[in-house]
mmCIF file of C-alpha atoms in Angstrom:
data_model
loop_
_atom_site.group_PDB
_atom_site.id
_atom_site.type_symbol
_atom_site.label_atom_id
_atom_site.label_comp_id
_atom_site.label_asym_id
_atom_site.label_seq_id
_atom_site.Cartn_x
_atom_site.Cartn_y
_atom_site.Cartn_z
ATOM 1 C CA UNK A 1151 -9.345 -3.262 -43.751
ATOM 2 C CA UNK A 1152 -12.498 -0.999 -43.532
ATOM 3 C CA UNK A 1153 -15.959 -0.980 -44.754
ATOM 4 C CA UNK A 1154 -17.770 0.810 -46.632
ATOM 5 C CA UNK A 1155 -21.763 0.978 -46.716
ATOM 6 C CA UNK A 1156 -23.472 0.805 -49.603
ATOM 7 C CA UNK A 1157 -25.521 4.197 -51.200
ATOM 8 C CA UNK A 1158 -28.817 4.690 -49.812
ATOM 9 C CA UNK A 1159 -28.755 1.830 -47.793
ATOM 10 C CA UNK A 1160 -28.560 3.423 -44.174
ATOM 11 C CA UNK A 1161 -25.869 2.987 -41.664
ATOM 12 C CA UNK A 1162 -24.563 -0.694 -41.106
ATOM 13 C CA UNK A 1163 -22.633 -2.098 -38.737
ATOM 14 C CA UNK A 1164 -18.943 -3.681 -39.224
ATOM 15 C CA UNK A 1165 -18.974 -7.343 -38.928
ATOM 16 C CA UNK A 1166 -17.451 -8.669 -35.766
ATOM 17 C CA UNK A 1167 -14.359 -10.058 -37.438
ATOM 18 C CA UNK A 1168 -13.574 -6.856 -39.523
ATOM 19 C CA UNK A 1169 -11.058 -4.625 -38.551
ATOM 20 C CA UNK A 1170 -11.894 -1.382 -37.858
ATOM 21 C CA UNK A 1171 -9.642 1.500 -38.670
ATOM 22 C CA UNK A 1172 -8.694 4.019 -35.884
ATOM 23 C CA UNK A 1173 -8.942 7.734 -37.242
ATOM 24 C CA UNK A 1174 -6.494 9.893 -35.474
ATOM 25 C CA UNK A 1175 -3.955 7.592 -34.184
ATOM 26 C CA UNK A 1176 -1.060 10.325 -33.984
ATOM 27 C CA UNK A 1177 -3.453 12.244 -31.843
ATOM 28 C CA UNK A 1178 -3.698 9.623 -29.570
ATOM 29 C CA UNK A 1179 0.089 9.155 -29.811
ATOM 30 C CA UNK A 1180 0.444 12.748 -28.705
ATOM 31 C CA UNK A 1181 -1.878 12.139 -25.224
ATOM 32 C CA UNK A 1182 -0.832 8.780 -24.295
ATOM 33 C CA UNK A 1183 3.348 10.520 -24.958
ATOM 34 C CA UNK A 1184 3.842 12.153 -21.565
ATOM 35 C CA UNK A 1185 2.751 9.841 -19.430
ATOM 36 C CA UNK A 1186 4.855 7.016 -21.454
ATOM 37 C CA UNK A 1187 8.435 9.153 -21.114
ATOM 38 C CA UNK A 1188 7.234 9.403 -17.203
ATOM 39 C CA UNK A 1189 6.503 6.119 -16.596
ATOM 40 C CA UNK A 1190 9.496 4.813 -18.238
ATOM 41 C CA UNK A 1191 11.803 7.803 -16.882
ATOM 42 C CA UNK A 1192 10.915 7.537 -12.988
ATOM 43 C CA UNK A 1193 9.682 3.675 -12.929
ATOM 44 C CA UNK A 1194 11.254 1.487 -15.369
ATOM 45 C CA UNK A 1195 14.891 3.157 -15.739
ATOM 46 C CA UNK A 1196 14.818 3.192 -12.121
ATOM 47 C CA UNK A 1197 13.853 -0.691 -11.864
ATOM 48 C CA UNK A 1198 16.417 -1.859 -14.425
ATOM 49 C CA UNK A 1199 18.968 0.424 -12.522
ATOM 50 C CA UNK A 1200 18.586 -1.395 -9.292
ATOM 51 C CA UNK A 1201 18.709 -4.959 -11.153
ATOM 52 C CA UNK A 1202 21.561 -4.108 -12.775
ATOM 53 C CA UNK A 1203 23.246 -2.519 -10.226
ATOM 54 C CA UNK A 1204 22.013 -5.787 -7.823
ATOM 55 C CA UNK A 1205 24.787 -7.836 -10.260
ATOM 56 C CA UNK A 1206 28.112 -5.611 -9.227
ATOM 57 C CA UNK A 1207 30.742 -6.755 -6.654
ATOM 58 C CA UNK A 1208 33.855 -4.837 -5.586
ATOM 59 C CA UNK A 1209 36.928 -6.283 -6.218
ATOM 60 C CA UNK A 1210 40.433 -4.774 -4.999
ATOM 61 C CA UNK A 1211 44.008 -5.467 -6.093
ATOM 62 C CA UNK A 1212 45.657 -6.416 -3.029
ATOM 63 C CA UNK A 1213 44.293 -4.793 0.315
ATOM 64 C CA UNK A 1214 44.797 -1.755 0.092
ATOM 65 C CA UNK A 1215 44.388 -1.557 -3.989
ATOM 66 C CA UNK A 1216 42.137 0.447 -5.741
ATOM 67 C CA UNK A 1217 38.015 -0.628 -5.981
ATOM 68 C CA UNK A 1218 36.942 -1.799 -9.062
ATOM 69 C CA UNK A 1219 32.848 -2.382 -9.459
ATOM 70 C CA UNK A 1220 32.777 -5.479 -11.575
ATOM 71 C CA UNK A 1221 29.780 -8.288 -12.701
ATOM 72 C CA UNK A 1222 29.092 -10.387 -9.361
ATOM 73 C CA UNK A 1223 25.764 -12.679 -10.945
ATOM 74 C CA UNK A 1224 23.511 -13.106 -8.002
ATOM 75 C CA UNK A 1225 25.983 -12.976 -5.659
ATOM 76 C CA UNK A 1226 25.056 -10.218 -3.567
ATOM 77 C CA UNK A 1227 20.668 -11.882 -3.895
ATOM 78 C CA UNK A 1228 22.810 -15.067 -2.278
ATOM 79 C CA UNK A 1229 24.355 -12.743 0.625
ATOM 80 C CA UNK A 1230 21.272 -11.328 0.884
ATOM 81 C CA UNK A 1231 19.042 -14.419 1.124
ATOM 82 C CA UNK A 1232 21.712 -15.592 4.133
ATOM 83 C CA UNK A 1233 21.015 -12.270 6.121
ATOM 84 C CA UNK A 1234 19.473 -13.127 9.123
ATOM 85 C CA UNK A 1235 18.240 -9.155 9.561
ATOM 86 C CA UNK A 1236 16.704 -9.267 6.210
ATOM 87 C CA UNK A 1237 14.522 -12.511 7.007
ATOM 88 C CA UNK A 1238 13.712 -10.739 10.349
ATOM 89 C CA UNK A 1239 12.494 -7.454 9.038
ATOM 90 C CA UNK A 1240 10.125 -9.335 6.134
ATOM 91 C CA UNK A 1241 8.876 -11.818 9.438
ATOM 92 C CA UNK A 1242 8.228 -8.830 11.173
ATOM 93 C CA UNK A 1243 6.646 -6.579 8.736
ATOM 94 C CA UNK A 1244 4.479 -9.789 7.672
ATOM 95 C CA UNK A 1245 3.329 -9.910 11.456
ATOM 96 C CA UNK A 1246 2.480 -6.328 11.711
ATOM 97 C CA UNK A 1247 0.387 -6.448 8.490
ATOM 98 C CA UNK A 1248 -1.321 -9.486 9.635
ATOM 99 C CA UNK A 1249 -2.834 -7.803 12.648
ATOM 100 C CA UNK A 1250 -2.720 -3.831 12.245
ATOM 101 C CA UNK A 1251 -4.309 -4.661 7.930
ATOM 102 C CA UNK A 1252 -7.405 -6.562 8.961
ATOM 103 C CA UNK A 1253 -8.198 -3.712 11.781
ATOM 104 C CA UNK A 1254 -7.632 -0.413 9.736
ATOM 105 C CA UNK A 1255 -9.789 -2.082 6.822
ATOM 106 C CA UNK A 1256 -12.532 -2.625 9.350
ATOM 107 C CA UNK A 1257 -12.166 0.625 10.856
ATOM 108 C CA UNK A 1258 -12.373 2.468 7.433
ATOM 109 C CA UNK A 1259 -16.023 0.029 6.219
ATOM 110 C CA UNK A 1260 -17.530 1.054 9.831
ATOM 111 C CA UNK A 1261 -16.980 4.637 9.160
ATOM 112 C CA UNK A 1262 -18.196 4.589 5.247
ATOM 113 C CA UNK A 1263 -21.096 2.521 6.197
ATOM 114 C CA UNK A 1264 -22.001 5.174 9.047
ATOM 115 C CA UNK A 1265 -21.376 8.010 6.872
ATOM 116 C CA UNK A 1266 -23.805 5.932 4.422
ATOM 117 C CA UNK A 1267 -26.519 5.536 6.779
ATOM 118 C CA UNK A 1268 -29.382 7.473 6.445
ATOM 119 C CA UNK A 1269 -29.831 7.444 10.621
ATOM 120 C CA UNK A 1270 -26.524 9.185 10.973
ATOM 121 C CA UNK A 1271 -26.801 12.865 10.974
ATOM 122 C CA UNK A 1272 -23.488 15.557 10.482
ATOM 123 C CA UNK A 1273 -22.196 13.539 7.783
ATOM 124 C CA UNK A 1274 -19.984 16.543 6.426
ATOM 125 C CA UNK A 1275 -18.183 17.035 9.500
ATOM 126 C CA UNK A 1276 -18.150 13.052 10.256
ATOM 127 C CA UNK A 1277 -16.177 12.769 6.975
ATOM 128 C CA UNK A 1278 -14.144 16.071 7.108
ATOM 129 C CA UNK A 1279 -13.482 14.530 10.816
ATOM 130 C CA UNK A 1280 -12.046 10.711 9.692
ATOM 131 C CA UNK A 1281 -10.227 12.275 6.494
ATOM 132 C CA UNK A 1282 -8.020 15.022 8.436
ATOM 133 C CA UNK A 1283 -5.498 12.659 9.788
ATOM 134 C CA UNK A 1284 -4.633 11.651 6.063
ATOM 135 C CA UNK A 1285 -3.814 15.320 5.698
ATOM 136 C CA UNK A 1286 -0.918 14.859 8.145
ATOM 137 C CA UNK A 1287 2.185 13.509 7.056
ATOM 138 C CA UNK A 1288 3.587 10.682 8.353
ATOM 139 C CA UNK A 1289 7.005 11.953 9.646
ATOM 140 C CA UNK A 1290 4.873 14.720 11.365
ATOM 141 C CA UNK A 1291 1.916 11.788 12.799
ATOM 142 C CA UNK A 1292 4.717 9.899 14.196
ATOM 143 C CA UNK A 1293 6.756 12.870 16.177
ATOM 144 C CA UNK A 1294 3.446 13.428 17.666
ATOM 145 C CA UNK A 1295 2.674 10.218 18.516
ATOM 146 C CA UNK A 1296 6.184 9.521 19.656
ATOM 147 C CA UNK A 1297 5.832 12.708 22.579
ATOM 148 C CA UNK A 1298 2.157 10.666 23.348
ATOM 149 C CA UNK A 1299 4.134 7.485 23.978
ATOM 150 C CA UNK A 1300 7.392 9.445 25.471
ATOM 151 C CA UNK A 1301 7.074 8.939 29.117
ATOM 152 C CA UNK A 1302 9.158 11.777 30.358
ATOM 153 C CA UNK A 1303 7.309 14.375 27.206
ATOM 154 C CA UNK A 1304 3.212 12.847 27.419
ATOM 155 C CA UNK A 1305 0.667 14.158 28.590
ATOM 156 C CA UNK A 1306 -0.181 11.139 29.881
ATOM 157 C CA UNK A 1307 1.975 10.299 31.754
ATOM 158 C CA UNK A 1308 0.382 8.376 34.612
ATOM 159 C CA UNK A 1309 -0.318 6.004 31.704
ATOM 160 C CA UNK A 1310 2.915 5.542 30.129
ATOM 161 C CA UNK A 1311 4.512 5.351 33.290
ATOM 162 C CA UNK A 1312 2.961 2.492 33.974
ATOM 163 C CA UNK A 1313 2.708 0.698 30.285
ATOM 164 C CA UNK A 1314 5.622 1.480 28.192
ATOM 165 C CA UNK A 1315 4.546 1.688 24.887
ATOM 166 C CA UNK A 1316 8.080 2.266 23.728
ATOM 167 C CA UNK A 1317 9.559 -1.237 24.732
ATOM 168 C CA UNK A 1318 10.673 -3.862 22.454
ATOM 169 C CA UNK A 1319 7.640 -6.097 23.040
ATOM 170 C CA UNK A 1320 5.028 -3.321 22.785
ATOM 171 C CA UNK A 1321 6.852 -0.976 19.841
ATOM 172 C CA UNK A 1322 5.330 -2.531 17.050
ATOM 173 C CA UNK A 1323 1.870 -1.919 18.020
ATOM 174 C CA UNK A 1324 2.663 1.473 18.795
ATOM 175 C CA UNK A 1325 3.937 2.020 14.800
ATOM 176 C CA UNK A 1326 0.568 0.003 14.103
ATOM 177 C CA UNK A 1327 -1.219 2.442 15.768
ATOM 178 C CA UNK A 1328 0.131 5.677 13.964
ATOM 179 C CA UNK A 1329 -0.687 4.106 10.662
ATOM 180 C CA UNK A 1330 -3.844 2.835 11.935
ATOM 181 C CA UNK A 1331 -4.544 6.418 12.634
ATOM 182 C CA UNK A 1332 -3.206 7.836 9.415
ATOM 183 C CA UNK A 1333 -4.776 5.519 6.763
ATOM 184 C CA UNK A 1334 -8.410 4.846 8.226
ATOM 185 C CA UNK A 1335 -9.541 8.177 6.636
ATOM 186 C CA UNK A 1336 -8.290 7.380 3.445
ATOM 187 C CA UNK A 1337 -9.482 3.506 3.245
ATOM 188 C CA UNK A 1338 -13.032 4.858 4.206
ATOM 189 C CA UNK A 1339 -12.873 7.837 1.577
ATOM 190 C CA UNK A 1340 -12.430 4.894 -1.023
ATOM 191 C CA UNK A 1341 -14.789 2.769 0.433
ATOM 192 C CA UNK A 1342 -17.706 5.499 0.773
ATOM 193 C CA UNK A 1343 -17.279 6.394 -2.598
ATOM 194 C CA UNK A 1344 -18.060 3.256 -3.967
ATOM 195 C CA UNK A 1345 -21.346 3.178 -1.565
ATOM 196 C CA UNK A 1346 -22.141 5.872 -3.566
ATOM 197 C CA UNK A 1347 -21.810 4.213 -6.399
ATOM 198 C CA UNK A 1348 -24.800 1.953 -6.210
ATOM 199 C CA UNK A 1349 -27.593 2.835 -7.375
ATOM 200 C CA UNK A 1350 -30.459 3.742 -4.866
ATOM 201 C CA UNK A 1351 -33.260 1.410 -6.403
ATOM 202 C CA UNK A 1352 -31.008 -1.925 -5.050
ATOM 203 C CA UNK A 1353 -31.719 -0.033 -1.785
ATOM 204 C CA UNK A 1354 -35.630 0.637 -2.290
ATOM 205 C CA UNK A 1355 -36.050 -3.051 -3.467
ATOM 206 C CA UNK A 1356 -34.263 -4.142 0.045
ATOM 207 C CA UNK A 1357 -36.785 -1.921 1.919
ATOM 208 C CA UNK A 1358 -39.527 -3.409 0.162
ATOM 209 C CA UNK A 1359 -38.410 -7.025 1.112
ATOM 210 C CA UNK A 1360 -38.259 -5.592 4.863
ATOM 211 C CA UNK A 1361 -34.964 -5.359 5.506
ATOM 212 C CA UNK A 1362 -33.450 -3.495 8.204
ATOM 213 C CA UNK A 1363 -30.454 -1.095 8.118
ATOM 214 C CA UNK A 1364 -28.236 -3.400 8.964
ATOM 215 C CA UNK A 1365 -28.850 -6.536 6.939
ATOM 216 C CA UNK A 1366 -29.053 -4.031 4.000
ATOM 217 C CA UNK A 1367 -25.307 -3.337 5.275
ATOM 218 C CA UNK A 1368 -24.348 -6.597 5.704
ATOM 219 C CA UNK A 1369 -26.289 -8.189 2.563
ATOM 220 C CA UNK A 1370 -26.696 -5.303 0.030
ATOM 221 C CA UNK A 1371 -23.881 -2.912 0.365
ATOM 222 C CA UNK A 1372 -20.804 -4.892 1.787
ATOM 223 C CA UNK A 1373 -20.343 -7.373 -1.688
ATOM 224 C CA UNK A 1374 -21.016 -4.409 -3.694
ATOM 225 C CA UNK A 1375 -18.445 -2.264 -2.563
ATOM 226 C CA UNK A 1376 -15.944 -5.662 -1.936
ATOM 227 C CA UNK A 1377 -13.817 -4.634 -4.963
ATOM 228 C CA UNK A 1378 -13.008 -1.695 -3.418
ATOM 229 C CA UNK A 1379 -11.904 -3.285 0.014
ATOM 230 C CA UNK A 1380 -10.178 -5.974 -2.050
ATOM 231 C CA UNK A 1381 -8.169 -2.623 -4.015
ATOM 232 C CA UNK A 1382 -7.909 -1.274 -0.563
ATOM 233 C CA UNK A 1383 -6.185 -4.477 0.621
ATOM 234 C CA UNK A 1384 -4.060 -4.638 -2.124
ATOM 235 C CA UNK A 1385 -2.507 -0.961 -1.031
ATOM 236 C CA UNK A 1386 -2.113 -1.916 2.387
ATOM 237 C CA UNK A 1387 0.053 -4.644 1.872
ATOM 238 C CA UNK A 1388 2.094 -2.923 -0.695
ATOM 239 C CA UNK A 1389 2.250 0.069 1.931
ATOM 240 C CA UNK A 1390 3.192 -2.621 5.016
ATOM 241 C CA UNK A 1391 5.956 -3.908 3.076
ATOM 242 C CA UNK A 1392 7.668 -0.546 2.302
ATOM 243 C CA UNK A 1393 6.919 0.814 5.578
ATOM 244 C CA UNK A 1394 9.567 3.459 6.293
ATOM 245 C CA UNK A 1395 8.903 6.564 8.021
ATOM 246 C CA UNK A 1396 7.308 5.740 11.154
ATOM 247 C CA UNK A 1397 9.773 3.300 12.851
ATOM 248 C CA UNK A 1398 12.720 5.825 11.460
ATOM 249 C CA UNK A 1399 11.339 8.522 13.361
ATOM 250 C CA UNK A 1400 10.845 6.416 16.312
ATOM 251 C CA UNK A 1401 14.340 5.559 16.514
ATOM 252 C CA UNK A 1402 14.755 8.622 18.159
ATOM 253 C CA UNK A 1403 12.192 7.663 20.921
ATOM 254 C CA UNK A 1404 13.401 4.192 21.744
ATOM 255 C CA UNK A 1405 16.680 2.375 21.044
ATOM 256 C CA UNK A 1406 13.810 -0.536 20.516
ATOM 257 C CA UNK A 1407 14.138 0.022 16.976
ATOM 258 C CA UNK A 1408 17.139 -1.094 14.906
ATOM 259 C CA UNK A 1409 18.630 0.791 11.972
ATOM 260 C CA UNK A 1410 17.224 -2.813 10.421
ATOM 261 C CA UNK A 1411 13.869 -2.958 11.574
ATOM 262 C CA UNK A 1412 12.127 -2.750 8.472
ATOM 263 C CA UNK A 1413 13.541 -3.998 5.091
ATOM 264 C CA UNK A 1414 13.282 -0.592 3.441
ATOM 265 C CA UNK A 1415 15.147 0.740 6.708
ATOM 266 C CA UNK A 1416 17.869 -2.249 6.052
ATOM 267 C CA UNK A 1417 17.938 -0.824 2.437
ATOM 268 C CA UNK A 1418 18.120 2.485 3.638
ATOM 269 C CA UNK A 1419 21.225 1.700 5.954
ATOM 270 C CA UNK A 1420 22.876 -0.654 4.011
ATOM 271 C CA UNK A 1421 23.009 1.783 1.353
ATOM 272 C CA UNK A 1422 24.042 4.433 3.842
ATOM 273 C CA UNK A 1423 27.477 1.893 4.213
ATOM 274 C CA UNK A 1424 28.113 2.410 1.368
ATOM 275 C CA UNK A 1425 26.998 -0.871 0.018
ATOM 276 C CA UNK A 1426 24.500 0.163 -3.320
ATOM 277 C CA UNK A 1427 25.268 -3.167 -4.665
ATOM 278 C CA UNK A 1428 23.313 -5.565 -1.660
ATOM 279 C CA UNK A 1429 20.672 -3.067 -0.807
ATOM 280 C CA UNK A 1430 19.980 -2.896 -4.583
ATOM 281 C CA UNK A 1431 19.189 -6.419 -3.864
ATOM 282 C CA UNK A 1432 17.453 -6.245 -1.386
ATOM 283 C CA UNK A 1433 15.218 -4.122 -2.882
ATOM 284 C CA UNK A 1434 14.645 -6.509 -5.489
ATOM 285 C CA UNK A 1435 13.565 -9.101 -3.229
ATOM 286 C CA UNK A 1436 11.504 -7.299 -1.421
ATOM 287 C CA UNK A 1437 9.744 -5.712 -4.789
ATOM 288 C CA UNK A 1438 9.236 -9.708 -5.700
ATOM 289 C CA UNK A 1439 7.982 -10.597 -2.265
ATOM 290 C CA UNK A 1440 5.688 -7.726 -2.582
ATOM 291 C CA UNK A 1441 4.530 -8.916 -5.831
ATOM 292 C CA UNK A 1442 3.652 -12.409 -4.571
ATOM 293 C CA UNK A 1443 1.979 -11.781 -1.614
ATOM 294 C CA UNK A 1444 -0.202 -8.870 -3.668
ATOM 295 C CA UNK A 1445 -1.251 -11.284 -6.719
ATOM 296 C CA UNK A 1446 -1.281 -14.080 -4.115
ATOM 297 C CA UNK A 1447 -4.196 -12.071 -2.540
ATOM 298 C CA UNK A 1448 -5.812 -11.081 -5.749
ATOM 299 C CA UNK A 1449 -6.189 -13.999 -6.855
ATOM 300 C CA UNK A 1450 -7.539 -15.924 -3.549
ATOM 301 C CA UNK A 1451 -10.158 -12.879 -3.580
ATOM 302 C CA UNK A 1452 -11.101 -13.507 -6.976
ATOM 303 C CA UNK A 1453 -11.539 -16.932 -6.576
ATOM 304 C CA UNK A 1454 -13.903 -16.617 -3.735
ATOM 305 C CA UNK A 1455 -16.149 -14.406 -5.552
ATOM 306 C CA UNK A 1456 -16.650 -16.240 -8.445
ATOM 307 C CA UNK A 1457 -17.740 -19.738 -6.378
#
């Protein structure tokens, strides 16, 4: 229903509960198009794909008849729930993220709240200096650091000699570190930008009150930029839980890591079999179990902020 002012009367303003009608909605239709055929071509086709393909079974006449794919139920998410490789790779994955998370995160608000600071000089090159390892892929970050660890190919080899960063007890951490390395840069650049973000009179009215650089830090500028740590977070754990490239390329540095050391690498070599069927379910679970412990966070965030 729309409304109409009366002659001579001067603009008015729709009441609240009147529905006001949108001009152009084909237009709108026409923007919001591409991105809908996109997003439903290359993330929900692919999604219903893998459930439904998580629900076949193969099924032979005799042994040595001919496959048929036909519906299993959850048969393969039960095999997969009783796969002791699968509950290994979340435990460690959840341990990595646990320790490596908390460290990049505080890495990345140090360096945006240096880059901030109005005592620290060379901030171009400072940023330009934190960002570059982003720019490096992570297939390409790990080779290198896999030659650094190597210790028949490092440099340092007086060190890794000694320590062997490669070992089954010690490999982790060394993965931790790569991604450490990668993501700070990238954490910070999101971070920094929302220091930007606030507005420079919340700083003069700190001054006034005498505060010092770093209470202003700790008191002004660290809850105003917490959404974008809490995003930040959010990423992190989604990007722990899918990690991938880094312990793949390490398998050719140590024998330390399994072709199941990370569920995406059981996915990857289950699928590899071939089995499509269980690692199709195992993607499934792990998409859930990255969904809880994501929304778990949000909302244990968002309940601290608003007591």
């Amino acid at each position: 229903m729309s409304t109409t002012a009366a002659v001579g009367s001067g603009p008015q303003r729709a009441p609240l509960n009147t529905r006001v009608r949108i001009p152009h909605k084909r237009a709108l239709g026409v923007f919001v198009a591409p991105f809908a055929a996109l997003f439903t071509a290359f993330y929900l086709v692919p999604i219903g794909y893998a459930i439904w393909q998580s629900t076949r079974v193969i099924e032979r006449e005799g042994t040595y008849g001919a496959p048929t794919e036909v519906f299993g139920g959850l048969s393969q998410y039960q095999t997969a729930l009783q796969n002791d490789a699968f509950w290994q790779s979340i435990g460690r994955v959840v341990l990595f993220g646990v320790v490596q998370v908390p460290i990049m995160l505080g890495l990345a608000l140090v360096f945006a709240l240096l880059l901030d600071s109005p005592l620290v000089r060379g901030r171009r090159f400072f940023r330009l200096a934190f960002f570059a390892p982003y720019a490096v892929p992570g297939v390409i970050a790990a080779i290198m650091w896999g030659f650094l660890y190597s210790p028949n190919l490092s440099p340092f080899a007086a060190v890794t000699s000694e320590l062997d960063l490669l070992s089954t007890d010690l490999v982790l951490w060394s993965i931790a570190n790569v991604v450490t390395w990668v993501y700070v840069g990238y954490n910070m650049l999101i971070i920094y930008s929302s220091l930007l973000a606030i507005p420079a009179e919340v700083y003069e009215a700190a001054r006034l009150d005498g505060a010092s650089q770093l209470r202003i830090a700790w008191s002004v500028k660290i809850p105003l930029v917490m959404p974008a740590i809490i995003l930040t977070a959010i990423f992190s754990i989604i990007g722990t839980l899918q990690l991938l490239a880094e312990p793949q390329v390490f398998r050719g540095f140590t024998t330390a890591v399994q072709s199941d050391y990370t569920p995406n690498m059981l996915v990857y070599s289950t699928a590899a079999v071939p089995n499509p069927s269980l690692a199709a379910a195992f993607s499934v679970l792990l998409a859930v179990a990255t969904f809880i412990l994501s929304f778990t966070f949000l909302r244990l965030t968002q309940r601290k902020a608003f007591q």
